[in-house]
XYZ file of N, CA, C and O in Angstrom:
756
model
N -3.764 13.383 30.144
C -3.101 12.583 29.122
C -2.877 13.456 27.895
O -3.829 14.036 27.367
N -1.653 13.525 27.451
C -1.356 14.322 26.271
C -1.933 13.680 25.033
O -1.850 12.478 24.839
N -2.567 14.516 24.186
C -3.172 14.020 22.945
C -2.187 14.146 21.797
O -2.076 13.277 20.946
N -1.466 15.278 21.779
C -0.461 15.485 20.744
C 0.597 16.431 21.294
O 0.392 17.086 22.317
N 1.712 16.520 20.581
C 2.796 17.399 21.022
C 2.343 18.855 20.947
O 1.567 19.237 20.074
N 2.811 19.686 21.887
C 2.473 21.111 21.889
C 2.331 21.624 23.305
O 2.660 20.951 24.278
N 1.820 22.868 23.415
C 1.647 23.477 24.731
C 0.172 23.442 25.099
O -0.694 23.609 24.238
N -0.096 23.211 26.379
C -1.483 23.173 26.855
C -1.563 23.859 28.208
O -0.582 23.927 28.947
N -2.758 24.402 28.508
C -2.991 24.982 29.828
C -3.975 24.093 30.561
O -4.997 23.707 30.002
N -3.648 23.777 31.791
C -4.514 22.945 32.615
C -4.996 23.799 33.785
O -4.203 24.434 34.470
N -6.314 23.838 33.966
C -6.889 24.582 35.090
C -7.329 23.588 36.143
O -8.044 22.629 35.845
N -6.869 23.813 37.373
C -7.200 22.927 38.485
C -8.051 23.716 39.467
O -7.693 24.824 39.878
N -9.197 23.177 39.824
C -10.076 23.847 40.791
C -10.413 22.844 41.880
O -10.771 21.703 41.601
N -10.279 23.302 43.137
C -10.603 22.438 44.269
C -11.580 23.170 45.174
O -11.390 24.343 45.490
N -12.651 22.491 45.565
C -13.619 23.082 46.504
C -14.033 22.040 47.516
O -14.047 20.844 47.226
N -14.378 22.541 48.745
C -14.880 21.661 49.784
C -15.667 22.546 50.739
O -15.309 23.702 50.995
N -16.754 21.981 51.298
C -17.577 22.759 52.223
C -16.725 23.321 53.345
O -15.841 22.637 53.872
N -17.021 24.548 53.729
C -16.377 25.270 54.825
C -14.893 25.562 54.561
O -14.146 25.863 55.477
N -14.425 25.365 53.345
C -13.048 25.700 52.990
C -13.085 26.714 51.861
O -14.033 26.774 51.079
N -12.055 27.447 51.772
C -11.903 28.418 50.718
C -11.587 27.632 49.434
O -10.804 26.697 49.444
N -12.192 27.996 48.285
C -11.906 27.293 47.029
C -10.563 27.751 46.477
O -10.118 28.874 46.732
N -9.942 26.869 45.741
C -8.644 27.176 45.146
C -8.728 26.975 43.637
O -9.383 26.061 43.155
N -8.076 27.854 42.908
C -8.084 27.788 41.451
C -6.651 28.057 40.968
O -6.023 29.025 41.387
N -6.145 27.219 40.126
C -4.773 27.394 39.653
C -4.719 26.981 38.187
O -5.293 25.975 37.775
N -4.031 27.769 37.371
C -3.817 27.452 35.956
C -2.329 27.194 35.766
O -1.493 27.982 36.201
N -2.034 26.080 35.083
C -0.650 25.675 34.876
C -0.425 25.455 33.382
O -1.241 24.827 32.704
N 0.697 25.964 32.846
C 1.073 25.693 31.453
C 1.979 24.467 31.429
O 2.912 24.359 32.233
N 1.704 23.572 30.510
C 2.541 22.369 30.382
C 2.959 22.197 28.931
O 2.231 22.590 28.015
N 4.119 21.613 28.746
C 4.611 21.303 27.405
C 4.420 19.801 27.192
O 4.951 18.983 27.938
N 3.621 19.443 26.187
C 3.386 18.034 25.875
C 4.410 17.632 24.814
O 4.454 18.211 23.723
N 5.259 16.666 25.148
C 6.316 16.220 24.246
C 5.866 14.918 23.588
O 5.515 13.959 24.273
N 5.866 14.879 22.249
C 5.470 13.665 21.521
C 6.577 12.639 21.554
O 7.759 12.974 21.683
N 6.192 11.381 21.456
C 7.193 10.318 21.402
C 7.824 10.309 20.020
O 7.164 10.553 19.021
N 9.104 10.014 19.974
C 9.801 9.947 18.697
C 9.340 8.699 17.945
O 9.175 7.634 18.525
N 9.112 8.883 16.652
C 8.700 7.736 15.834
C 9.665 7.573 14.666
O 10.402 8.507 14.322
N 9.643 6.399 14.086
C 10.603 6.057 13.044
C 9.901 5.463 11.837
O 8.720 5.127 11.881
N 10.667 5.298 10.761
C 10.181 4.668 9.540
C 10.895 3.329 9.386
O 12.118 3.264 9.506
N 10.112 2.278 9.140
C 10.688 0.948 8.925
C 10.285 0.488 7.523
O 9.099 0.431 7.199
N 11.286 0.184 6.702
C 11.051 -0.270 5.332
C 11.384 -1.753 5.250
O 12.461 -2.178 5.686
N 10.461 -2.531 4.713
C 10.713 -3.951 4.472
C 11.056 -4.108 2.998
O 10.296 -3.689 2.126
N 12.221 -4.687 2.728
C 12.667 -4.952 1.372
C 12.588 -6.464 1.170
O 13.373 -7.221 1.733
N 11.600 -6.895 0.382
C 11.303 -8.327 0.236
C 11.762 -8.808 -1.142
O 11.492 -8.172 -2.160
N 12.451 -9.955 -1.150
C 12.943 -10.524 -2.401
C 12.830 -12.039 -2.363
O 12.533 -12.632 -1.330
N 13.065 -12.644 -3.526
C 13.223 -14.097 -3.612
C 14.522 -14.341 -4.373
O 15.299 -13.410 -4.580
N 14.762 -15.542 -4.827
C 16.029 -15.853 -5.491
C 16.203 -15.108 -6.815
O 17.303 -14.984 -7.327
N 15.094 -14.567 -7.364
C 15.156 -13.841 -8.633
C 15.304 -12.337 -8.458
O 15.512 -11.624 -9.420
N 15.107 -11.822 -7.237
C 15.202 -10.375 -7.012
C 14.005 -9.848 -6.240
O 13.344 -10.587 -5.505
N 13.715 -8.541 -6.418
C 12.620 -7.872 -5.696
C 11.302 -8.600 -5.932
O 11.015 -9.064 -7.032
N 10.491 -8.693 -4.866
C 9.250 -9.455 -4.930
C 8.053 -8.534 -4.709
O 7.795 -8.062 -3.601
N 7.316 -8.276 -5.766
C 6.119 -7.443 -5.699
C 4.935 -8.276 -5.222
O 4.829 -9.459 -5.515
N 4.028 -7.648 -4.458
C 2.782 -8.303 -4.069
C 2.852 -9.165 -2.818
O 1.920 -9.911 -2.533
N 3.933 -9.064 -2.046
C 4.016 -9.799 -0.775
C 3.307 -8.980 0.302
O 3.380 -7.754 0.305
N 2.606 -9.647 1.203
C 1.915 -8.976 2.303
C 2.823 -8.937 3.526
O 3.282 -9.975 3.996
N 3.067 -7.713 4.033
C 3.900 -7.526 5.217
C 2.992 -7.050 6.350
O 2.333 -6.015 6.225
N 2.911 -7.817 7.438
C 2.121 -7.437 8.613
C 3.102 -7.001 9.695
O 3.975 -7.765 10.102
N 2.929 -5.728 10.126
C 3.871 -5.135 11.071
C 3.206 -3.943 11.755
O 2.463 -3.200 11.120
N 3.452 -3.776 13.029
C 2.982 -2.614 13.774
C 1.464 -2.429 13.676
O 0.962 -1.315 13.564
N 0.726 -3.541 13.659
C -0.735 -3.485 13.660
C -1.379 -3.221 12.313
O -2.579 -2.975 12.228
N -0.617 -3.258 11.219
C -1.213 -3.059 9.898
C -0.533 -3.962 8.876
O 0.541 -4.498 9.116
N -1.193 -4.129 7.728
C -0.659 -4.963 6.656
C -0.522 -4.117 5.403
O -1.457 -3.413 5.020
N 0.648 -4.195 4.772
C 0.903 -3.478 3.525
C 1.445 -4.460 2.508
O 2.055 -5.470 2.862
N 1.248 -4.147 1.222
C 1.712 -4.992 0.132
C 2.936 -4.361 -0.517
O 2.962 -3.150 -0.752
N 3.941 -5.190 -0.814
C 5.164 -4.663 -1.411
C 4.906 -4.134 -2.823
O 4.101 -4.688 -3.567
N 5.626 -3.056 -3.163
C 5.493 -2.437 -4.479
C 6.379 -3.163 -5.493
O 6.994 -4.187 -5.179
N 6.465 -2.595 -6.701
C 7.233 -3.227 -7.776
C 8.709 -3.379 -7.402
O 9.394 -4.276 -7.899
N 9.210 -2.541 -6.500
C 10.594 -2.656 -6.032
C 10.739 -3.594 -4.857
O 11.816 -3.728 -4.275
N 9.638 -4.249 -4.444
C 9.679 -5.198 -3.331
C 9.670 -4.538 -1.966
O 10.041 -5.164 -0.977
N 9.229 -3.257 -1.900
C 9.277 -2.551 -0.622
C 7.892 -2.231 -0.062
O 6.959 -1.946 -0.809
N 7.807 -2.267 1.268
C 6.625 -1.831 2.024
C 7.152 -0.943 3.142
O 8.026 -1.354 3.902
N 6.635 0.294 3.220
C 7.152 1.274 4.173
C 6.116 1.548 5.256
O 4.953 1.830 4.969
N 6.556 1.469 6.506
C 5.713 1.756 7.663
C 6.269 3.002 8.338
O 7.422 3.009 8.771
N 5.449 4.045 8.420
C 5.883 5.309 9.040
C 5.230 5.443 10.411
O 4.220 4.799 10.703
N 5.798 6.305 11.238
C 5.217 6.574 12.554
C 5.310 5.417 13.516
O 4.456 5.229 14.371
N 6.374 4.630 13.403
C 6.552 3.459 14.261
C 7.290 3.887 15.535
O 8.366 4.474 15.474
N 6.683 3.609 16.680
C 7.314 3.946 17.958
C 8.436 2.959 18.271
O 8.427 1.820 17.791
N 9.379 3.393 19.080
C 10.517 2.549 19.440
C 10.060 1.305 20.185
O 9.039 1.307 20.863
N 10.832 0.241 20.029
C 10.552 -1.011 20.730
C 10.715 -2.208 19.827
O 10.942 -2.085 18.626
N 10.620 -3.390 20.407
C 10.738 -4.641 19.674
C 9.375 -5.006 19.108
O 8.410 -5.137 19.844
N 9.283 -5.177 17.781
C 8.001 -5.430 17.128
C 8.124 -6.629 16.186
O 9.099 -6.775 15.462
N 7.096 -7.500 16.212
C 7.072 -8.696 15.362
C 6.542 -8.375 13.972
O 5.764 -7.438 13.796
N 6.948 -9.180 12.994
C 6.432 -9.045 11.627
C 6.250 -10.424 11.003
O 6.861 -11.408 11.421
N 5.384 -10.496 9.987
C 5.261 -11.678 9.135
C 5.196 -11.194 7.689
O 4.646 -10.136 7.405
N 5.776 -11.973 6.794
C 5.752 -11.668 5.369
C 5.250 -12.917 4.659
O 5.758 -14.014 4.880
N 4.221 -12.745 3.812
C 3.659 -13.906 3.124
C 3.287 -13.551 1.686
O 3.029 -12.398 1.363
N 3.269 -14.562 0.846
C 2.838 -14.436 -0.547
C 2.474 -15.830 -1.022
O 3.148 -16.802 -0.694
N 1.408 -15.921 -1.769
C 0.970 -17.208 -2.307
C 2.116 -17.855 -3.081
O 2.772 -17.207 -3.890
N 2.360 -19.121 -2.776
C 3.416 -19.865 -3.442
C 4.762 -19.792 -2.754
O 5.726 -20.385 -3.221
N 4.809 -19.071 -1.629
C 6.062 -18.919 -0.891
C 5.874 -19.355 0.549
O 4.767 -19.247 1.095
N 6.954 -19.809 1.184
C 6.927 -20.096 2.610
C 6.919 -18.775 3.363
O 7.635 -17.841 2.997
N 6.102 -18.691 4.406
C 5.982 -17.465 5.198
C 7.264 -17.205 5.985
O 7.907 -18.131 6.453
N 7.624 -15.923 6.113
C 8.775 -15.533 6.929
C 8.266 -14.711 8.110
O 7.313 -13.949 7.974
N 8.883 -14.894 9.261
C 8.485 -14.139 10.455
C 9.735 -13.782 11.248
O 10.766 -14.438 11.145
N 9.613 -12.710 12.022
C 10.736 -12.290 12.839
C 10.354 -11.080 13.664
O 9.171 -10.767 13.806
N 11.336 -10.405 14.180
C 11.069 -9.186 14.942
C 12.133 -8.151 14.626
O 13.249 -8.480 14.220
N 11.758 -6.887 14.804
C 12.643 -5.765 14.545
C 12.723 -4.939 15.820
O 11.681 -4.596 16.396
N 13.926 -4.620 16.273
C 14.094 -3.719 17.405
C 14.199 -2.306 16.827
O 15.232 -1.913 16.300
N 13.105 -1.556 16.894
C 13.038 -0.230 16.286
C 13.657 0.789 17.240
O 13.169 0.999 18.344
N 14.761 1.412 16.787
C 15.370 2.485 17.570
C 15.907 3.587 16.657
O 16.540 4.530 17.104
N 15.643 3.417 15.343
C 16.012 4.407 14.338
C 15.308 4.033 13.035
O 14.712 2.965 12.934
N 15.357 4.925 12.028
C 14.837 4.573 10.714
C 15.674 3.417 10.193
O 16.905 3.456 10.281
N 15.023 2.402 9.668
C 15.799 1.256 9.211
C 15.096 0.476 8.121
O 13.900 0.642 7.889
N 15.875 -0.392 7.456
C 15.363 -1.274 6.413
C 15.602 -2.709 6.850
O 16.712 -3.069 7.257
N 14.560 -3.511 6.788
C 14.642 -4.929 7.152
C 14.591 -5.749 5.857
O 13.626 -5.672 5.095
N 15.665 -6.507 5.591
C 15.746 -7.348 4.387
C 15.107 -8.707 4.687
O 15.465 -9.354 5.666
N 14.154 -9.133 3.840
C 13.489 -10.424 4.018
C 13.527 -11.171 2.681
O 13.133 -10.623 1.647
N 14.011 -12.412 2.699
C 14.044 -13.234 1.494
C 13.059 -14.387 1.662
O 13.152 -15.150 2.619
N 12.103 -14.469 0.736
C 11.119 -15.557 0.765
C 11.591 -16.688 -0.142
O 12.193 -16.435 -1.193
N 11.300 -17.915 0.280
C 11.625 -19.092 -0.530
C 10.343 -19.643 -1.126
O 9.320 -19.747 -0.444
N 10.405 -20.002 -2.403
C 9.230 -20.574 -3.067
C 8.917 -21.937 -2.460
O 9.813 -22.693 -2.086
N 7.625 -22.230 -2.362
C 7.223 -23.562 -1.915
C 7.614 -24.559 -3.000
O 7.593 -24.246 -4.191
N 7.993 -25.759 -2.578
C 8.320 -26.812 -3.534
C 7.455 -28.034 -3.252
O 7.022 -28.256 -2.120
N 7.204 -28.771 -4.303
C 6.372 -29.970 -4.213
C 7.119 -31.136 -4.845
O 8.020 -30.948 -5.665
N 6.730 -32.343 -4.455
C 7.367 -33.563 -4.948
C 6.387 -34.302 -5.855
O 5.238 -34.556 -5.476
N 6.865 -34.640 -7.056
C 6.109 -35.527 -7.945
C 6.895 -36.825 -7.995
O 8.056 -36.845 -8.424
N 6.281 -37.892 -7.508
C 6.929 -39.196 -7.477
C 6.583 -39.929 -8.769
O 5.410 -40.260 -9.015
N 7.591 -40.161 -9.610
C 7.401 -40.779 -10.920
C 8.035 -42.168 -10.940
O 9.233 -42.309 -10.675
N 7.229 -43.192 -11.241
C 7.710 -44.572 -11.273
C 7.215 -45.259 -12.540
O 6.239 -44.826 -13.160
N 7.889 -46.353 -12.892
C 7.503 -47.133 -14.071
C 7.659 -48.612 -13.765
O 8.553 -49.015 -13.024
N 6.777 -49.402 -14.349
C 6.847 -50.851 -14.202
C 7.823 -51.457 -15.201
O 8.493 -50.749 -15.950
N 7.876 -52.800 -15.225
C 8.757 -53.523 -16.137
C 8.352 -53.268 -17.584
O 7.169 -53.224 -17.911
N 9.359 -53.089 -18.443
C 9.097 -52.932 -19.873
C 9.221 -51.497 -20.356
O 8.919 -51.207 -21.511
N 9.680 -50.597 -19.487
C 9.834 -49.209 -19.940
C 10.307 -48.310 -18.815
O 10.693 -48.769 -17.737
N 10.254 -47.028 -19.073
C 10.714 -46.058 -18.082
C 9.923 -44.761 -18.207
O 9.164 -44.565 -19.155
N 10.122 -43.904 -17.230
C 9.515 -42.577 -17.234
C 10.633 -41.587 -16.946
O 11.523 -41.863 -16.137
N 10.606 -40.459 -17.664
C 11.686 -39.484 -17.521
C 11.103 -38.093 -17.346
O 10.295 -37.688 -18.172
N 11.464 -37.365 -16.286
C 12.353 -37.762 -15.202
C 11.681 -38.786 -14.297
O 10.454 -38.930 -14.317
N 12.470 -39.465 -13.492
C 11.906 -40.489 -12.615
C 12.352 -40.255 -11.182
O 13.263 -39.479 -10.918
N 11.686 -40.946 -10.255
C 11.996 -40.804 -8.836
C 11.213 -39.651 -8.227
O 10.137 -39.285 -8.720
N 11.754 -39.076 -7.150
C 11.096 -37.946 -6.500
C 11.615 -36.664 -7.135
O 12.752 -36.248 -6.904
N 10.771 -36.055 -7.947
C 11.145 -34.863 -8.704
C 10.605 -33.635 -7.974
O 9.400 -33.545 -7.705
N 11.498 -32.685 -7.668
C 11.104 -31.472 -6.949
C 10.694 -30.396 -7.956
O 11.410 -30.126 -8.917
N 9.518 -29.782 -7.702
C 8.992 -28.752 -8.603
C 8.588 -27.537 -7.780
O 7.910 -27.672 -6.759
N 9.000 -26.346 -8.221
C 8.612 -25.111 -7.539
C 7.146 -24.790 -7.777
O 6.591 -25.117 -8.838
N 6.536 -24.123 -6.801
C 5.145 -23.683 -6.895
C 4.927 -22.936 -8.208
O 5.689 -22.057 -8.578
N 3.867 -23.320 -8.923
C 3.479 -22.627 -10.147
C 4.217 -23.043 -11.394
O 3.834 -22.646 -12.493
N 5.288 -23.845 -11.265
C 6.026 -24.291 -12.445
C 5.300 -25.461 -13.107
O 4.413 -26.089 -12.526
N 5.704 -25.748 -14.333
C 5.157 -26.880 -15.075
C 6.280 -27.877 -15.330
O 7.449 -27.493 -15.369
N 5.908 -29.137 -15.487
C 6.908 -30.173 -15.769
C 6.272 -31.252 -16.638
O 5.107 -31.615 -16.454
N 7.055 -31.751 -17.614
C 6.587 -32.784 -18.529
C 7.307 -34.106 -18.237
O 8.519 -34.119 -17.985
N 6.547 -35.189 -18.252
C 7.108 -36.524 -18.065
C 6.954 -37.299 -19.369
O 5.865 -37.332 -19.957
N 8.064 -37.915 -19.820
C 8.037 -38.751 -21.020
C 7.940 -40.210 -20.603
O 8.665 -40.656 -19.712
N 7.053 -40.935 -21.254
C 6.860 -42.365 -20.975
C 7.467 -43.130 -22.149
O 7.038 -42.961 -23.295
N 8.472 -43.971 -21.873
C 9.242 -44.630 -22.920
C 9.146 -46.142 -22.763
O 9.582 -46.700 -21.751
N 8.586 -46.787 -23.768
C 8.481 -48.256 -23.756
C 9.763 -48.861 -24.327
O 10.341 -48.336 -25.275
N 10.210 -49.967 -23.710
C 11.365 -50.693 -24.233
C 10.975 -51.387 -25.532
O 9.778 -51.538 -25.840
N 12.002 -51.858 -26.302
C 11.725 -52.609 -27.533
C 10.883 -53.831 -27.194
O 11.167 -54.546 -26.224
N 9.847 -54.047 -27.959
C 8.969 -55.194 -27.747
C 7.847 -54.914 -26.743
O 7.025 -55.779 -26.477
N 7.811 -53.710 -26.175
C 6.772 -53.336 -25.214
C 5.996 -52.118 -25.715
O 6.498 -51.340 -26.545
N 4.806 -51.966 -25.178
C 3.970 -50.794 -25.471
C 3.440 -50.250 -24.147
O 3.361 -50.971 -23.148
N 3.069 -48.991 -24.153
C 2.499 -48.390 -22.946
C 1.120 -49.014 -22.718
O 0.286 -49.051 -23.616
N 0.918 -49.522 -21.500
C -0.386 -50.097 -21.157
C -1.282 -49.030 -20.519
O -2.443 -48.893 -20.865
N -0.721 -48.257 -19.573
C -1.512 -47.213 -18.909
C -0.570 -46.285 -18.152
O 0.511 -46.682 -17.719
N -1.007 -45.039 -18.011
C -0.317 -44.069 -17.161
C -1.353 -43.592 -16.153
O -2.470 -43.226 -16.518
N -0.979 -43.641 -14.872
C -1.902 -43.292 -13.790
C -1.320 -42.110 -13.008
O -0.183 -42.169 -12.541
N -2.107 -41.036 -12.896
C -1.685 -39.866 -12.127
C -2.617 -39.701 -10.938
O -3.835 -39.594 -11.108
N -2.040 -39.691 -9.742
C -2.817 -39.525 -8.505
C -3.986 -40.516 -8.430
O -5.087 -40.174 -7.996
N -3.728 -41.753 -8.893
C -4.732 -42.806 -8.810
C -5.758 -42.792 -9.927
O -6.681 -43.609 -9.943
N -5.631 -41.876 -10.887
C -6.603 -41.769 -11.982
C -5.905 -42.110 -13.295
O -4.855 -41.553 -13.621
N -6.523 -43.022 -14.082
C -5.946 -43.432 -15.355
C -5.978 -42.280 -16.363
O -6.999 -41.620 -16.553
N -4.833 -42.088 -17.014
C -4.738 -41.086 -18.079
C -4.838 -41.777 -19.430
O -5.214 -41.183 -20.421
N -4.496 -43.061 -19.470
C -4.561 -43.825 -20.711
C -3.178 -44.152 -21.237
O -2.173 -44.015 -20.552
N -3.134 -44.580 -22.511
C -1.886 -45.002 -23.150
C -1.230 -43.775 -23.807
O -1.313 -43.592 -25.014
N -0.582 -42.975 -22.986
C 0.050 -41.757 -23.493
C 1.568 -41.888 -23.398
O 2.084 -42.636 -22.572
N 2.266 -41.163 -24.272
C 3.733 -41.227 -24.211
C 4.339 -40.024 -23.492
O 5.556 -39.935 -23.350
N 3.500 -39.070 -23.032
C 3.982 -37.978 -22.185
C 2.803 -37.363 -21.437
O 1.646 -37.492 -21.851
N 3.126 -36.714 -20.327
C 2.101 -36.068 -19.510
C 2.715 -34.838 -18.849
O 3.843 -34.902 -18.350
N 1.976 -33.726 -18.860
C 2.483 -32.473 -18.288
C 1.625 -32.032 -17.116
O 0.399 -31.987 -17.215
N 2.292 -31.714 -16.018
C 1.633 -31.063 -14.878
C 1.867 -29.565 -15.067
O 3.012 -29.129 -15.182
N 0.802 -28.787 -15.127
C 0.943 -27.344 -15.307
C 0.575 -26.626 -14.008
O -0.313 -27.047 -13.276
N 1.319 -25.567 -13.733
C 1.093 -24.734 -12.548
C 0.930 -25.586 -11.286
O -0.116 -25.596 -10.652
N 1.970 -26.290 -10.933
C 1.961 -27.226 -9.808
C 1.724 -26.486 -8.481
O 2.386 -25.498 -8.188
N 0.731 -26.972 -7.712
C 0.429 -26.389 -6.397
C 0.276 -27.454 -5.315
O -0.192 -27.159 -4.218
N 0.660 -28.710 -5.644
C 0.584 -29.783 -4.654
C 1.471 -30.948 -5.100
O 1.954 -30.969 -6.231
N 1.653 -31.916 -4.202
C 2.404 -33.127 -4.529
C 1.557 -34.005 -5.454
O 0.319 -33.961 -5.408
N 2.230 -34.831 -6.279
C 1.537 -35.747 -7.192
C 2.304 -37.062 -7.282
O 3.476 -37.140 -6.904
N 1.627 -38.078 -7.840
C 2.289 -39.327 -8.198
C 1.920 -39.647 -9.636
O 0.812 -39.345 -10.092
N 2.857 -40.236 -10.356
C 2.601 -40.697 -11.724
C 3.296 -42.044 -11.892
O 4.447 -42.211 -11.455
N 2.574 -43.010 -12.458
C 3.112 -44.355 -12.622
C 2.736 -44.870 -14.010
O 1.583 -44.753 -14.444
N 3.732 -45.438 -14.694
C 3.502 -45.995 -16.034
C 3.637 -47.509 -15.996
O 4.542 -48.041 -15.359
N 2.705 -48.202 -16.670
C 2.800 -49.665 -16.819
C 2.915 -49.992 -18.303
O 2.464 -49.234 -19.162
N 3.545 -51.142 -18.575
C 3.809 -51.534 -19.949
C 3.346 -52.976 -20.168
O 3.213 -53.748 -19.230
N 3.107 -53.300 -21.439
C 2.715 -54.680 -21.778
C 3.513 -55.110 -23.003
O 3.982 -54.270 -23.788
N 3.699 -56.413 -23.115
C 4.380 -56.937 -24.298
C 3.532 -56.645 -25.522
O 2.302 -56.752 -25.504
N 4.215 -56.293 -26.614
C 3.492 -56.090 -27.841
C 3.044 -57.465 -28.342
O 3.752 -58.453 -28.186
N 1.872 -57.512 -28.893
C 1.395 -58.773 -29.458
C 1.112 -58.577 -30.936
O 0.786 -57.471 -31.374
N 1.258 -59.657 -31.692
C 1.068 -59.582 -33.153
C 0.138 -60.709 -33.555
O 0.087 -61.762 -32.931
N -0.579 -60.462 -34.593
C -1.468 -61.496 -35.127
C -0.837 -62.041 -36.409
O -0.489 -61.281 -37.311
N -0.687 -63.366 -36.482
C -0.148 -63.990 -37.688
C -1.286 -64.615 -38.468
O -2.152 -65.268 -37.898
N -1.252 -64.354 -39.710
C -2.304 -64.904 -40.574
C -1.697 -65.921 -41.503
O -0.673 -65.694 -42.114
């Protein structure tokens, strides 16, 4: 079995009882397999993506500031890859390696839904199913109609109290927010 490219001498010796022994030396040329370089260029909607993990050819590398991860010494053939980064949907595919090449991969940010609703006597803005990208922040304004006041704001089943706005910071999951209102009451003396 060839270990590396180059020239080697192999000595073959054969012996058996009652037979003359034989000895032969043979020179052989060991030819290395051709290998290639595969560069992964990873981006998102904003451009080059630093810090993405690229798993390919039995190893994992992290993209540099230019969004690239370079794999050298890759033998020819069809090879699978995965690209992942926190806050992004994972990308996977395969590359048919037959020359030096660059594989372009675009990751999409994970998105989450915040369902915002309000009871009678007011509103919440924005309302409905609001889509938020991973890590972004969003503020909700709670607005009471004339003659009403905020009774309570509940986020994910937990009371926040009588607030007129609420901010979700660095969103990493789905949420619900619901505002209730009550008629204003007055005391007459």
